[in-house]
Structure formats: structure tokens, C-alpha cells
mmCIF file of C-alpha atoms in Angstrom:
data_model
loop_
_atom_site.group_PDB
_atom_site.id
_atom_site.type_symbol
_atom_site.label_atom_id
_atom_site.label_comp_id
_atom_site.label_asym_id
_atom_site.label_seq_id
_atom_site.Cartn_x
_atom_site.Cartn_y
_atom_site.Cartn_z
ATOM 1 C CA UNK A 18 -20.837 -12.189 -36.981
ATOM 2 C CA UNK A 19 -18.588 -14.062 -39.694
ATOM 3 C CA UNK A 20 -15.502 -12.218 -41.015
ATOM 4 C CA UNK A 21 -13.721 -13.468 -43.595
ATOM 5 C CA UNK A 22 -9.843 -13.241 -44.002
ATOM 6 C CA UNK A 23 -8.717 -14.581 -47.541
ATOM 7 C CA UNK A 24 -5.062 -16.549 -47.716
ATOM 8 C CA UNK A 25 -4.046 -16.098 -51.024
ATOM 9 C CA UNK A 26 -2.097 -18.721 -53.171
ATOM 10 C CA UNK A 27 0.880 -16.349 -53.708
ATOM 11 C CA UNK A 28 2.517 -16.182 -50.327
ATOM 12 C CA UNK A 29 5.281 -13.596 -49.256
ATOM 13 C CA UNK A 30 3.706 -10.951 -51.341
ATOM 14 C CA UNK A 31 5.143 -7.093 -50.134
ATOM 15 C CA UNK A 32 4.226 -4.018 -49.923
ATOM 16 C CA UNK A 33 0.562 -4.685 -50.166
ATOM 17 C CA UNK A 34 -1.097 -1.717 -49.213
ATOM 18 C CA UNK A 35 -5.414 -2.593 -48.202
ATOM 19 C CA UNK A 36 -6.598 0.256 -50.644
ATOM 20 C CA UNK A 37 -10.337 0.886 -51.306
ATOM 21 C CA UNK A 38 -13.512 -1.380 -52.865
ATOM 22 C CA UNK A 39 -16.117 0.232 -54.730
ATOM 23 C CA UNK A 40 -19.694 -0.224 -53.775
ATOM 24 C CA UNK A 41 -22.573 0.050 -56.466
ATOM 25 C CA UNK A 42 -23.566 -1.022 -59.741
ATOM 26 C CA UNK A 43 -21.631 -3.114 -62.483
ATOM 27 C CA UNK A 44 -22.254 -5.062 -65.396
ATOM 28 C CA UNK A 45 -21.697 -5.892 -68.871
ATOM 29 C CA UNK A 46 -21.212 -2.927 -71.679
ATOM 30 C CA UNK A 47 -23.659 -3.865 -73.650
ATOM 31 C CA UNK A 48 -22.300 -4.364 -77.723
ATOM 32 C CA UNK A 49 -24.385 -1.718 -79.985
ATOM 33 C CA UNK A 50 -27.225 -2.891 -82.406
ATOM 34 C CA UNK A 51 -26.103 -2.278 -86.252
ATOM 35 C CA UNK A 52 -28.878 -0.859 -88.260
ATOM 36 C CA UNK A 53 -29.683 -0.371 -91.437
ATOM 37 C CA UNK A 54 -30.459 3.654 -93.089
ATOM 38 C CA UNK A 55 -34.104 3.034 -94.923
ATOM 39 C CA UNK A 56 -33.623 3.746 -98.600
ATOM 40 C CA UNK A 57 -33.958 6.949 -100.564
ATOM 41 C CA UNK A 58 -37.158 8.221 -101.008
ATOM 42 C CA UNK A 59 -38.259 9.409 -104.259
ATOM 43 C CA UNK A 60 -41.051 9.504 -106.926
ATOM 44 C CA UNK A 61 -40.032 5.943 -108.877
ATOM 45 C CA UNK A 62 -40.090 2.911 -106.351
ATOM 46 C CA UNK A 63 -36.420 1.964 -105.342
ATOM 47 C CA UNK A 64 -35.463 -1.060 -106.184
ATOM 48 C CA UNK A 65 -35.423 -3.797 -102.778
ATOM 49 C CA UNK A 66 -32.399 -3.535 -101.527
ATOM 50 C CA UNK A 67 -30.119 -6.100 -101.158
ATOM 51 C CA UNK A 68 -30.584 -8.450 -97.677
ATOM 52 C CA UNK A 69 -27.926 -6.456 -95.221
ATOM 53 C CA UNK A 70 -25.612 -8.749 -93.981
ATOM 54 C CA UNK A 71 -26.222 -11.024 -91.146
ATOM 55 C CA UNK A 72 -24.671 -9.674 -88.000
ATOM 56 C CA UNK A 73 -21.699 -11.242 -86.729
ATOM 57 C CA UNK A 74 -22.019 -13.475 -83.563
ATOM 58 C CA UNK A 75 -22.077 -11.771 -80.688
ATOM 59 C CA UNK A 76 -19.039 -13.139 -78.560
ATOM 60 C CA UNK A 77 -20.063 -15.526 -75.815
ATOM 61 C CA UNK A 78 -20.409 -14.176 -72.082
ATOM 62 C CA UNK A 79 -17.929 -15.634 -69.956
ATOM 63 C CA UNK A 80 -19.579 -16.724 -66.668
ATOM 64 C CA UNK A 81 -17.788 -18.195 -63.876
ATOM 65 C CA UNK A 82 -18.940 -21.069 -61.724
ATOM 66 C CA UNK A 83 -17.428 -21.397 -58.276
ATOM 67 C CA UNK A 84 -17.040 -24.570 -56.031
ATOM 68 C CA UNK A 85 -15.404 -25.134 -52.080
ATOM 69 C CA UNK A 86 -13.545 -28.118 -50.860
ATOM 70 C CA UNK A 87 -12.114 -29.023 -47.359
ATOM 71 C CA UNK A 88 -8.948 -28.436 -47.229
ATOM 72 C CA UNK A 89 -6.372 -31.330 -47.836
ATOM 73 C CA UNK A 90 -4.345 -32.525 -45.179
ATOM 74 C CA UNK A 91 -0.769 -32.780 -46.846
ATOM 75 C CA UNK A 92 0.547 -32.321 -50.210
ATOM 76 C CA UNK A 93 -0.651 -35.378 -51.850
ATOM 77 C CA UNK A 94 -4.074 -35.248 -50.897
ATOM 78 C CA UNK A 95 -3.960 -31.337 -52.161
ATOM 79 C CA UNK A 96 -2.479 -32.473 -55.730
ATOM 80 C CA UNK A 97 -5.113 -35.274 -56.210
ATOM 81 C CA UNK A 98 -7.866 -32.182 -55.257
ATOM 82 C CA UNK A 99 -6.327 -29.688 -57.787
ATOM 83 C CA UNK A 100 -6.224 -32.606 -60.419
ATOM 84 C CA UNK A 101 -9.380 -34.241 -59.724
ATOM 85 C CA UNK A 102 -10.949 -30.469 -60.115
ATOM 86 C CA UNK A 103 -8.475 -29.436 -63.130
ATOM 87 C CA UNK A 104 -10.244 -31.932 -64.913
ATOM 88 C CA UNK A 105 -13.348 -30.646 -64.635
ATOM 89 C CA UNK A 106 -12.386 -27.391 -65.880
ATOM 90 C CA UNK A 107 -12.020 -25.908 -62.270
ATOM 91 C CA UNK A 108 -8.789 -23.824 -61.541
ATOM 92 C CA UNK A 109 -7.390 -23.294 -57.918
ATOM 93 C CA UNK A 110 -8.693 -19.948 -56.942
ATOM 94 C CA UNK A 111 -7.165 -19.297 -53.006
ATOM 95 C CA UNK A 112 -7.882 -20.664 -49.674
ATOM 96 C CA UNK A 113 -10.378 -19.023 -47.629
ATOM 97 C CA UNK A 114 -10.664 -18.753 -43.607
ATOM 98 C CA UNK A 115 -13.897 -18.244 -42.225
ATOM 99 C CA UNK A 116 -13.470 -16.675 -38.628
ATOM 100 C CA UNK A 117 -16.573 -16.884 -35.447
ATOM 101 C CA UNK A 118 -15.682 -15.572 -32.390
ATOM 102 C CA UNK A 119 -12.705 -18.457 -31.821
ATOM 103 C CA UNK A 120 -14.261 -21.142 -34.756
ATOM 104 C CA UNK A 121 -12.071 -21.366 -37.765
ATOM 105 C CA UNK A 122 -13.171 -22.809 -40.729
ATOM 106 C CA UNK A 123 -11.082 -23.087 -43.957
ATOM 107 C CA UNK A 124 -12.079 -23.925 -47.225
ATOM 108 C CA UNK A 125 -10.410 -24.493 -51.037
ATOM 109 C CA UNK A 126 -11.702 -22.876 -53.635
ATOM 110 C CA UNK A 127 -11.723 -23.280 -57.266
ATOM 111 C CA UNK A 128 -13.433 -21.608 -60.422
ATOM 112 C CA UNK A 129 -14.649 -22.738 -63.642
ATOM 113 C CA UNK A 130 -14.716 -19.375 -65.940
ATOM 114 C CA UNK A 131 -14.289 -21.398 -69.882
ATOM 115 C CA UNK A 132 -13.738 -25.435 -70.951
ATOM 116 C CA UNK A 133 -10.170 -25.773 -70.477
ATOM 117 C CA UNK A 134 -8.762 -28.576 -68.261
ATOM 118 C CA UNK A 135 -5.753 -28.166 -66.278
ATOM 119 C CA UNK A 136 -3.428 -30.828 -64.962
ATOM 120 C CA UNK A 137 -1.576 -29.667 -62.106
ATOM 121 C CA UNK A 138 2.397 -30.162 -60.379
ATOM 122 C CA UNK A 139 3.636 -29.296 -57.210
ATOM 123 C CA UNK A 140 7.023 -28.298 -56.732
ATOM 124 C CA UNK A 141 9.609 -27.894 -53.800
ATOM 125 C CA UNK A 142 9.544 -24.434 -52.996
ATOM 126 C CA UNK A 143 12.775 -22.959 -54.173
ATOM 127 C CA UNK A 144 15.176 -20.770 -51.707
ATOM 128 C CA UNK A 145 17.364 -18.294 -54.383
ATOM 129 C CA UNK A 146 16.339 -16.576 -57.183
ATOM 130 C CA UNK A 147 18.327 -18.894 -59.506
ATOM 131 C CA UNK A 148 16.929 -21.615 -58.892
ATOM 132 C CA UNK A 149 13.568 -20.286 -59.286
ATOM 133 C CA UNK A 150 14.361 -18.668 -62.496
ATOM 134 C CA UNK A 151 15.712 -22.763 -63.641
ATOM 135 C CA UNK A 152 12.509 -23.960 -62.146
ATOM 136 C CA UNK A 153 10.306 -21.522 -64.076
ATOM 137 C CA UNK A 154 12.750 -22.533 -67.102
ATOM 138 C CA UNK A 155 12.119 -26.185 -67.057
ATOM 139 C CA UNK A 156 8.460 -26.334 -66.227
ATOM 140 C CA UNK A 157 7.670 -23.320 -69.016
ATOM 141 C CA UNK A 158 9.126 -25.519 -71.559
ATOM 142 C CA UNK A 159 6.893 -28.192 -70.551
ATOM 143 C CA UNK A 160 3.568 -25.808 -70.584
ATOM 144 C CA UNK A 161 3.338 -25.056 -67.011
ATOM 145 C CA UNK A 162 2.594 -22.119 -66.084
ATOM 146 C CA UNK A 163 3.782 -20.641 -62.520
ATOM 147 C CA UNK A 164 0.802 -20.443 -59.875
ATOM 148 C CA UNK A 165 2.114 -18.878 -57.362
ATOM 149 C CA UNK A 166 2.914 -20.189 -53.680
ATOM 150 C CA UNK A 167 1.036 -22.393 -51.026
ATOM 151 C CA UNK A 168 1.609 -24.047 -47.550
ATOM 152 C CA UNK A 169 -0.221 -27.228 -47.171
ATOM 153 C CA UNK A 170 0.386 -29.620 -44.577
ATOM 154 C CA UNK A 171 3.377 -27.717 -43.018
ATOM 155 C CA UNK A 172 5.422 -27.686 -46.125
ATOM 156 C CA UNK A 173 5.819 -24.903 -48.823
ATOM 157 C CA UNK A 174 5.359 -25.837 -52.552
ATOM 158 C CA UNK A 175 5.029 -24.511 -55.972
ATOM 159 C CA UNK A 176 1.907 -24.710 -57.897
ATOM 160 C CA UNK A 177 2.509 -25.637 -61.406
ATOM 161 C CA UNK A 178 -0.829 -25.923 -63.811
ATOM 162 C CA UNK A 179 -0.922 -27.042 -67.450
ATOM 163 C CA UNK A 180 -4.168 -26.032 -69.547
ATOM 164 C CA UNK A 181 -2.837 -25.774 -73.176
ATOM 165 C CA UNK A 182 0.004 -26.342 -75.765
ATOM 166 C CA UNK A 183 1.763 -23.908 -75.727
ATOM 167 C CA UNK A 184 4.583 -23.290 -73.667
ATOM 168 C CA UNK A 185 5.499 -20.220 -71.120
ATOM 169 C CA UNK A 186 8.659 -18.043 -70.475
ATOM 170 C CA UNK A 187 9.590 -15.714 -67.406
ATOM 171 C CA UNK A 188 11.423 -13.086 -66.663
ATOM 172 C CA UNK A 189 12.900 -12.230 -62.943
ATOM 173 C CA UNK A 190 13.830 -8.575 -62.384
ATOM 174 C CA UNK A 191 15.047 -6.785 -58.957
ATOM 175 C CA UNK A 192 11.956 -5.493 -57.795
ATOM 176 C CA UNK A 193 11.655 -1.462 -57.791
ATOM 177 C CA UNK A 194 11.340 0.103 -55.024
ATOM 178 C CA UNK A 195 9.851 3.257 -56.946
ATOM 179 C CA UNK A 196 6.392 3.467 -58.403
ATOM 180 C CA UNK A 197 8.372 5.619 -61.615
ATOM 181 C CA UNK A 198 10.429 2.306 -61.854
ATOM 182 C CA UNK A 199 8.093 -0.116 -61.931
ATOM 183 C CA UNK A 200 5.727 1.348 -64.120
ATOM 184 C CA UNK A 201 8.982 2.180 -66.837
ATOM 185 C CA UNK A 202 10.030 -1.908 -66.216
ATOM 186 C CA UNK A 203 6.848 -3.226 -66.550
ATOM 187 C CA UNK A 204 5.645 -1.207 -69.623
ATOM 188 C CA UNK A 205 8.923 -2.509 -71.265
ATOM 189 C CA UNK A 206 8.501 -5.118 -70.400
ATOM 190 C CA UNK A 207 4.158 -5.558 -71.473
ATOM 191 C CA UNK A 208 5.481 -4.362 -74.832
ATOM 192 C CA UNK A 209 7.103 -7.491 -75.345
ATOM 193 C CA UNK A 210 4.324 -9.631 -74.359
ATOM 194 C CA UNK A 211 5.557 -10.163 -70.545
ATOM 195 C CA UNK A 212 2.883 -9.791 -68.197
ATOM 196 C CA UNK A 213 3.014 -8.910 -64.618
ATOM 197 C CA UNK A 214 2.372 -11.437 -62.188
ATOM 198 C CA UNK A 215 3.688 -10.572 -58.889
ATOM 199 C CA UNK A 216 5.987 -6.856 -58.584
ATOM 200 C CA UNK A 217 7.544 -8.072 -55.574
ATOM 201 C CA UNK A 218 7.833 -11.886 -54.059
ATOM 202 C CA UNK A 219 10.186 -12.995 -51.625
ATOM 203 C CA UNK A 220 12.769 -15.761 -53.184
ATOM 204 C CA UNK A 221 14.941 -16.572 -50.065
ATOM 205 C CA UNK A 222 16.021 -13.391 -49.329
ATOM 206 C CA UNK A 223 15.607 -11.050 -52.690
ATOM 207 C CA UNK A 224 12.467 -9.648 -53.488
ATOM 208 C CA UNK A 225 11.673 -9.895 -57.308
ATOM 209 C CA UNK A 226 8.964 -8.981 -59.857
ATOM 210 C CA UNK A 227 7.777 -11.829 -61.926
ATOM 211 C CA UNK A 228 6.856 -12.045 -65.538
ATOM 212 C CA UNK A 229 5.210 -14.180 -67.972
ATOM 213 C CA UNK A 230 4.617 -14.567 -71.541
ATOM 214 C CA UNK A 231 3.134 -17.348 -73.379
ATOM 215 C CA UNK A 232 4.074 -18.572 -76.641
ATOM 216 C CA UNK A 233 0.414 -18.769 -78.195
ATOM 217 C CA UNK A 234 -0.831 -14.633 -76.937
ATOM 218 C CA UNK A 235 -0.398 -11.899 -78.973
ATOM 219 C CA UNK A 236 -0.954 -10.172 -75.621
ATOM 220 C CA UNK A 237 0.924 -6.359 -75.594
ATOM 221 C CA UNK A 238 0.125 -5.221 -71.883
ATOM 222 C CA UNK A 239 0.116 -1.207 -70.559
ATOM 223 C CA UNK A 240 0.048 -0.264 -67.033
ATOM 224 C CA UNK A 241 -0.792 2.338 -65.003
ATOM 225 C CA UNK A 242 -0.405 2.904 -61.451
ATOM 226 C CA UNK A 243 -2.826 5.828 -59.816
ATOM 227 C CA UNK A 244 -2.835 6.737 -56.439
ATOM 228 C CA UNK A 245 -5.384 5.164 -53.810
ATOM 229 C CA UNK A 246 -8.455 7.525 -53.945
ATOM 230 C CA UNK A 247 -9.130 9.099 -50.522
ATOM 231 C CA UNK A 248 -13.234 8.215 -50.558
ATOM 232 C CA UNK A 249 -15.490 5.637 -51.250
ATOM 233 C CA UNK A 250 -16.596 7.472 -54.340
ATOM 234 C CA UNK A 251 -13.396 8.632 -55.776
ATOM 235 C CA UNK A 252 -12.240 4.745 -55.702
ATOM 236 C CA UNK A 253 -15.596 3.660 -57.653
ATOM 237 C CA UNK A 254 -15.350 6.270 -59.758
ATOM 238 C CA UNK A 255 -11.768 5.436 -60.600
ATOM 239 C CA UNK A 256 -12.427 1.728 -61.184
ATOM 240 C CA UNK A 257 -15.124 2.086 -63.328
ATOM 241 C CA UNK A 258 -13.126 4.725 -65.265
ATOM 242 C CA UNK A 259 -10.001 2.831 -65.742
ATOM 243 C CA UNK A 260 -12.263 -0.255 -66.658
ATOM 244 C CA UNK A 261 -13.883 2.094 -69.203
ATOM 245 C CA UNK A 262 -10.654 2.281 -71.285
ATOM 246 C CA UNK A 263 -9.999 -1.239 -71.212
ATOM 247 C CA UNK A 264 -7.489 -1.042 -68.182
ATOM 248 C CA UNK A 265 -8.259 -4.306 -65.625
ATOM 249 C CA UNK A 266 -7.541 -3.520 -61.989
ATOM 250 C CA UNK A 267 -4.905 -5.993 -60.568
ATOM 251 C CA UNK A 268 -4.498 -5.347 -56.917
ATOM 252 C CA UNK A 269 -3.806 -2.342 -54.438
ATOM 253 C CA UNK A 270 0.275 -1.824 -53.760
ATOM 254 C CA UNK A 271 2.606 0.414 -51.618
ATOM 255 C CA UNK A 272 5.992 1.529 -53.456
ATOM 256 C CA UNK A 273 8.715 3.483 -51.118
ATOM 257 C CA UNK A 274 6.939 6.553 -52.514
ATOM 258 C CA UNK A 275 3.316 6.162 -53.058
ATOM 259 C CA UNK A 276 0.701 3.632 -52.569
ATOM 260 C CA UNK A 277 -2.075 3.340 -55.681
ATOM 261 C CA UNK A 278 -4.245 1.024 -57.545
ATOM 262 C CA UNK A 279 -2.337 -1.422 -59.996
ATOM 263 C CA UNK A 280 -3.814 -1.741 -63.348
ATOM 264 C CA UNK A 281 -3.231 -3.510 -66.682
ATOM 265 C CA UNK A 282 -4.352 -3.010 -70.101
ATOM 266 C CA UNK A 283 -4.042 -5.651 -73.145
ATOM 267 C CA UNK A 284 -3.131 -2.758 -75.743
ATOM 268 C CA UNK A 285 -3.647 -5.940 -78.491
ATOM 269 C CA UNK A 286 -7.986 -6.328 -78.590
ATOM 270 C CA UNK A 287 -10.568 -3.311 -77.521
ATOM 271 C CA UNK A 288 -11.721 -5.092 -74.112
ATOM 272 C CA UNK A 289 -13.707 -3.115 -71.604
ATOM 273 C CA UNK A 290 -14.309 -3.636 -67.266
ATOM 274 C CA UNK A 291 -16.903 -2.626 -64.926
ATOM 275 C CA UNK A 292 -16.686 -3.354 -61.053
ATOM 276 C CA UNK A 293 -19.567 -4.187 -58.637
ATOM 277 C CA UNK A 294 -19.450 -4.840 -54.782
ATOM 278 C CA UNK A 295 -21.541 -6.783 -52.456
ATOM 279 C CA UNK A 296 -21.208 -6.995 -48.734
ATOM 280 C CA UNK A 297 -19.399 -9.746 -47.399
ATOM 281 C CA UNK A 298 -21.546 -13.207 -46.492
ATOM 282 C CA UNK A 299 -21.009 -14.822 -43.651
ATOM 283 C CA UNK A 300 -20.167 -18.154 -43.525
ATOM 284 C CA UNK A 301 -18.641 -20.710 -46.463
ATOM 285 C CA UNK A 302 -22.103 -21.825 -47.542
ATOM 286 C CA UNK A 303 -23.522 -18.504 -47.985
ATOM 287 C CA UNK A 304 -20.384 -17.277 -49.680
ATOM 288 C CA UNK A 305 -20.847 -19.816 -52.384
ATOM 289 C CA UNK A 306 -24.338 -18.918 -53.129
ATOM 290 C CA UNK A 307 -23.569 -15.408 -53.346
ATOM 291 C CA UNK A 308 -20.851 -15.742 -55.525
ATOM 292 C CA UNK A 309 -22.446 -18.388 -58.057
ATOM 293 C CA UNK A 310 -24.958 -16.168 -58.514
ATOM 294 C CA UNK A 311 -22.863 -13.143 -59.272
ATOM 295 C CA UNK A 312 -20.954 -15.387 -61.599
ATOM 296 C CA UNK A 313 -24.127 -16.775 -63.342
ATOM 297 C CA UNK A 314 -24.493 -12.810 -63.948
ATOM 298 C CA UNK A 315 -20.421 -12.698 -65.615
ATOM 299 C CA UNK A 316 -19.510 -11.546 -62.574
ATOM 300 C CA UNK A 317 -16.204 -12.360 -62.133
ATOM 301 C CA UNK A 318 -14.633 -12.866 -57.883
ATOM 302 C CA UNK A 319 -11.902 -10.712 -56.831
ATOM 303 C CA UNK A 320 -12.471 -11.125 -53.337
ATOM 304 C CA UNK A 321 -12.798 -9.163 -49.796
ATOM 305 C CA UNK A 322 -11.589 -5.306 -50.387
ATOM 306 C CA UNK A 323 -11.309 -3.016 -47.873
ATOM 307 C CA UNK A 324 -12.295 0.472 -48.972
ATOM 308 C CA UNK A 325 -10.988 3.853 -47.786
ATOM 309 C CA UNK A 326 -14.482 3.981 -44.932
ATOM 310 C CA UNK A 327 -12.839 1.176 -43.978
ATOM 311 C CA UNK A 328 -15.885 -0.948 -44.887
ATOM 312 C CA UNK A 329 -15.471 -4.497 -46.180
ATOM 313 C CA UNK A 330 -17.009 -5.390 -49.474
ATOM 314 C CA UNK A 331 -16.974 -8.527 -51.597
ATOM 315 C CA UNK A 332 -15.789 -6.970 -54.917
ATOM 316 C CA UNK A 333 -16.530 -8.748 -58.782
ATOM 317 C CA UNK A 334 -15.997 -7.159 -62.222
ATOM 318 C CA UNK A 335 -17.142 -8.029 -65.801
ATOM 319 C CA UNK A 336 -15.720 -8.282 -69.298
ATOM 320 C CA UNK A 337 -16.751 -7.154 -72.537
ATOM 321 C CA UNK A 338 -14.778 -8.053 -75.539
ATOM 322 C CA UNK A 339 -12.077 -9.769 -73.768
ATOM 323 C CA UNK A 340 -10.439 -13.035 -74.561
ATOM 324 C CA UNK A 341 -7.152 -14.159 -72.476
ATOM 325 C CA UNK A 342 -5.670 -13.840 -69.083
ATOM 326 C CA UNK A 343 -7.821 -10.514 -67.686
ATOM 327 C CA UNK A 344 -11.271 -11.823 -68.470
ATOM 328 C CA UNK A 345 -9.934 -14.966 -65.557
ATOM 329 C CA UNK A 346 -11.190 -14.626 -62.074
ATOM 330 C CA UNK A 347 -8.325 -14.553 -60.356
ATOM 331 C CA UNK A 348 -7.570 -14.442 -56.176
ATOM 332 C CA UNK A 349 -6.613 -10.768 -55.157
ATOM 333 C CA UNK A 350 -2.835 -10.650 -55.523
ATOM 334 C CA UNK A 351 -3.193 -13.834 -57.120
ATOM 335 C CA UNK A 352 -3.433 -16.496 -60.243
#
């Protein structure tokens, strides 16, 4: 039997605690029907009433479209892929091993979730927190955004990707060691428009949180961090719940004094998230048919999830009423 192990793009990610899937049901909320009260009765005919007003548009459903490439030999070859791909509206997703008995197989993979095209830039991986905060700098003012971390060919570089006009700023903090402290930084910091993209990656030898904002979102982000549910059903419960009041789930994470269930609301639009699960497929091949389908569906990826049985499931949410960064299909603890 196929297990699959997935490499994310952010590498040196800590403190990531495996915390719990949910297995069942999902799907869009579906918008209500306006309607319109029948007129008074009485014993002189009413007038007709005036034509009610058309009903506004209802907003597109994002779907998400997935595709796998072998995997590039060095950097060059990888930059021409993400390029050659950006341009088709596909986004780097992760890399992806695919383990049999002592057969590995790797794959890229990128997804196509709206009709933006991104031009990408690889970087030289930087080794001290100020010169990552200048890189960030430089390329933000240019409209590239930070995507995280990748090894490719034996070297380490920094993904860079470009899909609009606007332009990007960051924010590098110490990262807390407390669950208290995170959630007070990164509320403070979600008020201003900074969201969360990492709270703790290893620059040389400091481990900090990362933060964006981009100069085009009115984006106001709200956090909450609950502890990992002990069951299967508590976990799918508490997804679905948090998803209910607009709150996206992130990734599982282990603070000095808790481990929990990151989530992130954007307190600026009335968005909503439900969560389905599928056991894993085996193989590449099968993977991709199983996940074009659920995206066909709005089924967004988040990827292989452990849950607290310890059974792996191959977990997807959709969006209602969402627009910007958490209606993306992103890798877990990824971009």
C-alpha cells in the first residue's frame, strides 16, 4: 500500500504538532433565496405591484483545478516550471513523495483556484534575520510576495511570486514561545492588516513569526487558537464550528504550553468554511483524480491530516462569501 508523506514549500517550520482531520461531510453554505410577501388582501383589487428587484448576482464559486509535474533537477529547470505554470494561472502548491515499500516517487504540484498569473523569482536563501527582513523589503516593493522555502537540486532558495500590482510589506517578530503570546501578537498585529504566515521559521539560528500585508486588502484578520480535540468527533465538530463563524483553519501547532488548532478570521467581509475528508489515494495518478474532482466540487486541498485515531485522511474545505487570501488552497503549513 501507497503512503503519502507531503514536503511542504516552507521548510524549517517548528513546533508542528500532527493534530486531528475530520472525516465526513462538507460543502458549500448555500446563499438564502429572497422572496417576495404576496400583497394585502382585501375587498378592492390591489393595484400590481411594482416588479421586485432583480436579485443580485450570486458570487461565483471558486473551484480549484490541480496539476503534477516531475520534479526539476536544479534550480533553473524549477524556475522555468513555476513560470511556465504561473502563466497559466497555476500557483506552486508543495512537493509530494509517494512512498511503496522502498519506491519513491516525487512529484510538483500546482493549483489553479481564479485567473491570475504569477511570475515567479528565486532567491538565495538568506542566513540572519536581517537580511531576510531586507530581502522581504526589496522584493515587497517590487510586488513579490514571500513563498516560503524550498530545496531543489541540493541548494536552498526563496520562492518569490508576483500575481498583481500592488505591492507587499512584512513584519519579523521573535517568535512566542506561549500560546497567550502569540495569539495577543498576532491579533495586534491582524488588526493592522498583517497576516500570519509562518509563527515560527528558522532564519539561521532565530526562530521568527512572519507577517504580511498587502497594499491593495482591506483584510483585518482575528485568531484563535483552541486546543487539539481528543476524538475524531470533537475535531470535526470543532472545524466545522469554527468554519461556521467565518474562522479558516490554518494548521495544527505546539506552543511551550499547549498544542491546538490555528485559525484565522478576515473580521473585514462575512465569509463562511466547511471541511470534508477523504481517505488518502494511493499513488500520484490517483491522487490527481481524486483531488480534481473534489476541486470541480469547490473543494479546496489542504492535504494529508492525521487525526487523533491516528487515521490518515486527505482533508479539503469550501468557501462561501470569501474573496482574498483564505478562499486559496494552500499546502498545510504552507503558501
Amino acid at each position: 500500500m501507497k503512503l503519502k508523506l507531503v514536503l511542504t514549500a516552507v521548510a524549517a517550520a517548528v513546533l508542528v504538532a500532527c493534530g486531528g482531520g475530520g472525516g465526513g461531510g462538507g460543502g458549500f453554505s448555500s446563499l438564502p433565496m429572497g422572496s417576495v410577501a404576496p400583497p394585502d388582501s382585501g375587498s378592492t383589487p390591489a393595484p400590481s405591484p411594482a416588479p421586485s428587484p432583480a436579485p443580485a448576482p450570486a458570487a461565483a464559486a471558486r473551484t480549484y483545478m490541480y496539476e503534477a509535474l516531475s520534479p526539476a533537477a536544479d534550480k533553473d529547470a524549477f524556475l522555468g516550471h513555476l513560470n511556465a505554470e504561473g502563466a497559466r494561472s497555476f500557483r506552486f502548491l508543495t512537493s509530494l513523495a509517494f512512498v511503496s515499500g522502498q519506491n519513491v516517487s516525487t512529484v510538483e504540484t500546482y493549483v489553479k483556484d481564479g485567473s491570475a498569473s504569477y511570475v515567479y523569482e528565486l532567491l538565495d536563501t538568506t542566513t540572519n534575520r536581517s537580511a531576510f527582513q531586507a530581502q522581504l523589503d526589496a522584493q515587497g516593493a517590487r510586488g513579490f510576495r514571500w513563498a516560503g522555502s524550498y530545496a531543489v537540486g541540493g541548494a536552498s532558495v526563496t520562492l518569490y511570486r508576483k500575481d498583481d500590482a500592488g505591492t507587499y510589506s512584512y513584519v519579523l517578530t521573535t517568535a512566542s514561545s506561549s500560546s497567550a503570546g502569540f495569539l495577543q501578537e498576532a491579533n495586534a498585529q491582524g488588526a493592522n492588516g498583517y497576516l500570519n504566515l509562518a509563527p515560527g521559521f528558522m532564519v539561521g539560528t532565530e526562530t521568527v513569526a512572519i507577517y504580511e500585508k498587502g497594499s491593495a486588502g482591506r483584510a483585518r484578520y482575528v485568531y484563535e487558537f483552541p486546543s487539539s480535540p481528543g476524538s475524531d468527533a470533537d475535531l470535526w465538530a470543532q472545524l466545522n464550528g469554527q468554519g461556521a463563524r467565518g474562522f479558516r483553519f490554518r494548521s495544527p501547532y505546539s506552543f511551550s504550553d499547549r498544542s491546538g488548532l490555528l485559525y484565522v478570521q478576515d473580521g473585514s467581509q462575512s465569509s463562511t468554511f466547511s471541511f470534508s475528508a477523504l481517505d488518502p489515494a494511493e499513488g500520484s495518478a490517483k491522487w490527481m483524480e481524486q483531488v480534481n474532482a473534489q476541486g470541480a466540487q469547490g473543494h479546496g486541498l489542504i492535504g494529508d491530516y492525521m487525526m487523533p485515531s491516528g487515521q490518515a485522511k486527505n482533508l479539503f474545505f469550501a468557501a462561501a462569501n470569501c474573496a482574498g487570501e483564505l478562499c486559496n488552497s494552500t499546502s498545510l503549513f504552507g503558501r
